Short mmCIF file of C-alpha atoms in Angstrom, two decimals:
data_model
loop_
_atom_site.label_atom_id
_atom_site.label_comp_id
_atom_site.label_asym_id
_atom_site.label_seq_id
_atom_site.Cartn_x
_atom_site.Cartn_y
_atom_site.Cartn_z
CA UNK D 22 10.39 -15.81 -0.50
CA UNK D 23 9.08 -13.93 2.82
CA UNK D 24 5.56 -14.40 3.98
CA UNK D 25 4.15 -12.33 6.80
CA UNK D 26 1.55 -14.09 8.94
CA UNK D 27 -1.09 -13.84 11.78
CA UNK D 28 1.35 -15.92 13.53
CA UNK D 29 4.65 -14.51 12.58
CA UNK D 30 7.09 -14.19 9.71
CA UNK D 31 7.61 -17.32 7.41
CA UNK D 32 10.41 -18.07 5.19
CA UNK D 33 10.48 -20.83 2.52
CA UNK D 34 13.83 -21.29 0.77
CA UNK D 35 12.27 -23.80 -2.01
CA UNK D 36 12.71 -26.70 0.30
CA UNK D 37 10.85 -26.08 3.46
CA UNK D 38 9.40 -23.44 5.39
CA UNK D 39 11.03 -21.97 8.41
CA UNK D 40 8.96 -19.93 10.99
CA UNK D 41 9.96 -16.78 13.48
CA UNK D 42 7.94 -15.32 16.24
CA UNK D 43 7.73 -13.29 19.37
CA UNK D 44 9.76 -15.96 20.89
CA UNK D 45 12.49 -14.89 19.24
CA UNK D 46 11.72 -11.22 19.87
CA UNK D 47 9.72 -10.26 16.76
CA UNK D 48 7.94 -7.41 18.32
CA UNK D 49 4.36 -8.42 17.12
CA UNK D 50 3.29 -11.58 15.57
CA UNK D 51 0.46 -10.16 13.66
CA UNK D 52 2.18 -9.12 10.70
CA UNK D 53 0.98 -6.11 8.22
CA UNK D 54 3.53 -5.34 5.58
CA UNK D 55 7.24 -6.67 4.41
CA UNK D 56 10.02 -4.64 2.95
CA UNK D 57 13.51 -5.49 2.32
CA UNK D 58 16.04 -2.47 2.15
CA UNK D 59 19.11 -2.57 0.18
CA UNK D 60 21.16 -4.55 2.60
CA UNK D 61 19.09 -7.50 2.57
CA UNK D 62 17.62 -6.25 6.06
CA UNK D 63 13.47 -7.15 6.25
CA UNK D 64 11.64 -4.43 7.97
CA UNK D 65 8.36 -6.24 9.42
CA UNK D 66 5.15 -3.93 10.21
CA UNK D 67 2.87 -5.38 12.85
CA UNK D 68 0.30 -4.89 15.22
CA UNK D 69 2.87 -3.99 18.10
CA UNK D 70 5.32 -1.59 16.03
CA UNK D 71 8.44 -2.40 13.77
CA UNK D 72 11.00 -5.13 14.11
CA UNK D 73 13.89 -5.53 11.64
CA UNK D 74 15.18 -9.35 10.71
CA UNK D 75 18.76 -9.81 9.64
CA UNK D 76 18.19 -13.78 8.92
CA UNK D 77 19.53 -14.46 12.91
CA UNK D 78 17.33 -12.37 15.30
CA UNK D 79 15.11 -9.52 15.44
CA UNK D 80 15.46 -5.89 16.50
CA UNK D 81 12.58 -3.55 17.38
CA UNK D 82 12.90 -0.05 15.58
CA UNK D 83 11.20 2.46 17.88
CA UNK D 84 9.42 5.19 16.14
CA UNK D 85 8.52 8.32 18.03
CA UNK D 86 4.92 9.32 18.03
CA UNK D 87 3.57 12.56 16.76
CA UNK D 88 1.88 14.96 18.87
CA UNK D 89 -1.99 14.36 17.74
CA UNK D 90 -4.57 15.25 20.17
CA UNK D 91 -7.35 12.91 20.29
CA UNK D 92 -5.95 9.96 17.76
CA UNK D 93 -8.65 7.63 16.56
CA UNK D 94 -6.52 4.33 15.82
CA UNK D 95 -8.54 1.57 14.08
CA UNK D 96 -7.02 -1.25 16.38
CA UNK D 97 -3.89 -0.05 18.34
CA UNK D 98 -1.72 3.34 18.34
CA UNK D 99 1.15 0.91 18.14
CA UNK D 100 0.44 -0.72 14.66
CA UNK D 101 2.08 -0.08 11.64
CA UNK D 102 0.34 -1.14 8.67
CA UNK D 103 2.43 -0.29 5.73
CA UNK D 104 5.99 0.48 4.77
CA UNK D 105 7.66 1.80 1.84
CA UNK D 106 11.53 2.25 1.17
CA UNK D 107 11.23 5.00 -1.38
CA UNK D 108 14.33 5.34 -4.37
CA UNK D 109 16.21 7.56 -2.06
CA UNK D 110 16.20 4.95 0.83
CA UNK D 111 14.15 6.86 3.17
CA UNK D 112 11.69 4.78 5.10
CA UNK D 113 7.53 5.66 5.49
CA UNK D 114 5.87 4.01 8.03
CA UNK D 115 1.91 3.85 7.99
CA UNK D 116 0.90 4.08 11.89
CA UNK D 117 -2.47 3.50 13.00
CA UNK D 118 -4.10 6.76 13.40
CA UNK D 119 -0.89 8.68 13.62
CA UNK D 120 -0.52 9.48 10.05
CA UNK D 121 2.67 8.76 8.54
CA UNK D 122 6.15 8.71 10.04
CA UNK D 123 9.20 9.43 7.73
CA UNK D 124 12.88 8.42 8.32
CA UNK D 125 15.26 9.81 6.10
CA UNK D 126 18.19 7.34 8.15
CA UNK D 127 19.17 10.78 10.36
CA UNK D 128 15.65 12.07 11.32
CA UNK D 129 12.06 11.72 11.75
CA UNK D 130 9.12 13.51 10.43
CA UNK D 131 5.67 13.61 10.49
CA UNK D 132 2.76 13.45 7.87
CA UNK D 133 -0.49 14.14 9.62
CA UNK D 134 -3.56 16.23 9.44
CA UNK D 135 -1.79 18.86 11.46
CA UNK D 136 0.45 19.67 8.37
CA UNK D 137 -1.99 18.62 5.20
CA UNK D 138 -2.52 15.19 5.30
CA UNK D 139 -6.52 14.89 4.99
CA UNK D 140 -7.03 11.99 6.98
CA UNK D 141 -4.54 10.26 10.18
CA UNK D 142 -5.99 6.91 9.11
CA UNK D 143 -3.87 5.80 6.35
CA UNK D 144 -4.87 2.71 3.99
CA UNK D 145 -1.93 2.24 1.84
CA UNK D 146 1.42 4.37 0.16
CA UNK D 147 3.00 3.98 -2.90
CA UNK D 148 5.77 5.68 -4.67
CA UNK D 149 5.52 6.15 -8.36
CA UNK D 150 8.22 6.11 -10.98
CA UNK D 151 8.32 10.02 -10.96
CA UNK D 152 9.09 10.21 -7.20
CA UNK D 153 5.26 11.33 -6.25
CA UNK D 154 4.07 9.63 -3.13
CA UNK D 155 0.28 8.55 -3.57
CA UNK D 156 -1.61 8.21 -0.09
CA UNK D 157 -4.78 6.32 0.26
CA UNK D 158 -6.86 7.07 3.13
CA UNK D 159 -9.97 5.55 4.92
CA UNK D 160 -11.77 8.59 5.52
CA UNK D 161 -9.97 11.35 3.42
CA UNK D 162 -9.92 9.96 -0.13
CA UNK D 163 -6.29 10.14 -2.35
CA UNK D 164 -3.80 12.50 -1.99
CA UNK D 165 -0.20 12.72 -3.90
CA UNK D 166 2.74 14.26 -2.07
CA UNK D 167 5.42 15.90 -4.02
CA UNK D 168 7.77 16.19 -0.88
CA UNK D 169 6.64 19.79 -0.43
CA UNK D 170 2.66 19.94 -1.10
CA UNK D 171 -0.19 17.47 -0.70
CA UNK D 172 -3.11 17.41 -3.77
CA UNK D 173 -6.12 15.76 -2.55
CA UNK D 174 -8.17 15.01 -5.01
CA UNK D 175 -11.54 13.90 -3.39
CA UNK D 176 -11.39 17.32 -1.61
CA UNK D 177 -11.10 19.12 -4.59
CA UNK D 178 -14.17 17.01 -6.13
CA UNK D 179 -11.87 15.09 -9.02
CA UNK D 180 -12.90 12.04 -7.47
CA UNK D 181 -15.62 9.93 -5.60
CA UNK D 182 -14.68 7.62 -2.53
CA UNK D 183 -13.03 8.33 0.76
CA UNK D 184 -11.47 4.55 1.39
CA UNK D 185 -8.63 4.12 -1.37
CA UNK D 186 -6.03 2.03 -1.61
CA UNK D 187 -4.66 -0.90 -3.97
CA UNK D 188 -2.12 1.51 -6.07
CA UNK D 189 -0.60 0.07 -9.15
CA UNK D 190 1.68 2.04 -11.81
CA UNK D 191 1.24 0.50 -15.43
CA UNK D 192 3.99 0.31 -17.94
CA UNK D 193 2.59 3.32 -19.54
CA UNK D 194 3.21 5.43 -16.26
CA UNK D 195 -0.71 5.62 -15.38
CA UNK D 196 -1.39 5.33 -11.80
CA UNK D 197 -4.12 2.92 -10.85
CA UNK D 198 -6.18 2.40 -7.50
CA UNK D 199 -9.39 1.40 -6.05
CA UNK D 200 -12.47 3.59 -4.36
CA UNK D 201 -14.30 1.51 -2.28
CA UNK D 202 -17.73 1.19 -3.75
CA UNK D 203 -16.52 3.41 -6.55
CA UNK D 204 -14.79 1.07 -8.85
CA UNK D 205 -11.14 2.04 -9.79
CA UNK D 206 -9.61 5.07 -10.99
CA UNK D 207 -6.82 5.28 -13.93
CA UNK D 208 -4.58 8.59 -13.77
CA UNK D 209 -2.70 9.39 -17.08
CA UNK D 210 -0.95 12.45 -15.62
CA UNK D 211 -3.59 14.68 -16.31
CA UNK D 212 -7.11 13.33 -16.13
CA UNK D 213 -8.56 10.29 -14.21
CA UNK D 214 -10.79 8.06 -15.73
CA UNK D 215 -13.00 6.15 -13.67
CA UNK D 216 -14.12 2.24 -14.21
CA UNK D 217 -17.00 0.65 -12.65
CA UNK D 218 -19.52 -2.00 -13.09
CA UNK D 219 -21.37 -0.07 -16.25
CA UNK D 220 -17.51 -0.61 -17.79
CA UNK D 221 -17.67 -3.93 -16.95
CA UNK D 222 -16.21 -4.17 -13.60
CA UNK D 223 -17.45 -7.32 -11.74
CA UNK D 224 -18.14 -5.12 -8.82
CA UNK D 225 -17.17 -1.97 -7.51
CA UNK D 226 -15.15 -3.05 -4.73
CA UNK D 227 -11.79 -4.23 -5.60
CA UNK D 228 -9.20 -6.03 -3.46
CA UNK D 229 -5.98 -5.48 -5.51
CA UNK D 230 -4.70 -4.46 -8.64
CA UNK D 231 -1.90 -5.66 -10.82
CA UNK D 232 -0.12 -5.17 -14.35
CA UNK D 233 1.20 -7.93 -16.10
CA UNK D 234 4.17 -8.95 -18.70
CA UNK D 235 1.52 -7.90 -21.44
CA UNK D 236 0.55 -4.44 -19.62
CA UNK D 237 -2.96 -5.92 -18.87
CA UNK D 238 -4.51 -4.34 -15.56
CA UNK D 239 -6.09 -7.23 -13.16
CA UNK D 240 -8.73 -6.64 -10.57
CA UNK D 241 -9.31 -8.87 -7.82
CA UNK D 242 -13.00 -8.43 -6.52
CA UNK D 243 -15.52 -9.82 -4.18
CA UNK D 244 -17.18 -11.24 -7.23
CA UNK D 245 -14.14 -12.87 -9.42
CA UNK D 246 -11.44 -11.48 -11.37
CA UNK D 247 -11.70 -8.80 -14.09
CA UNK D 248 -9.26 -7.93 -16.57
CA UNK D 249 -8.61 -4.68 -18.89
CA UNK D 250 -6.58 -5.00 -22.15
CA UNK D 251 -6.33 -1.62 -22.59
CA UNK D 252 -9.75 -1.49 -24.63
CA UNK D 253 -11.99 -2.79 -22.55
CA UNK D 254 -12.77 -4.74 -19.08
CA UNK D 255 -14.12 -8.11 -19.33
CA UNK D 256 -14.18 -11.47 -17.15
CA UNK D 257 -10.84 -12.67 -17.06
CA UNK D 258 -11.59 -15.85 -18.15
CA UNK D 259 -12.46 -14.62 -21.69
CA UNK D 260 -9.33 -13.43 -22.51
CA UNK D 261 -6.85 -15.40 -20.76
CA UNK D 262 -8.20 -19.06 -21.47
CA UNK D 263 -5.42 -20.57 -19.08
CA UNK D 264 -7.71 -19.23 -15.93
CA UNK D 265 -10.53 -21.46 -16.55
#
């Protein structure tokens, strides 16, 4: 089990923990995301950029910067806050104030506000089972990218909320995500359904979304955990007694 911490990478083999940090050439100790590719190489997004880990040592993976006038990073232009390895094995790197950088194994391409991205401050990126890339941003809402075209649902007035993240696909293929202060949305491929405190959600600020083996949707919030069983949203303790 691999854990990204604020002081480097930690591995747990079932018996003991082992820590790895910048003393072993990790480019940044504050880790934001981890991904493992088909060769079992671990890709590490940090405040200082991207490192690769083969189990013995780290290699820096330099990312070229897009030509953006007046970038507005939240912390640092070097920070990479999320990594996605898609079904084709392509890499997508979320950059602080620099949009998204895609690497197909040979060349880099950039997704920025210059070519269709609504906001260069991306919060989270997610690939659904159909191969669409969902992009949640801090100031521009949510977009779906089919490889050619961006569809921004906030810009089109379909959803509310500028800050979007926590993507999850359930067993029926519905896409769930949270919109800061606007609860959560469920997209069934045609329409969006909004769930808020009026529908039983503990609060309209959701921190993570998870689909369990029963197909139930779990929402962790600032006010506890809510659960959607396909019919209604309730406090988790009303549906799963073990949580008490």
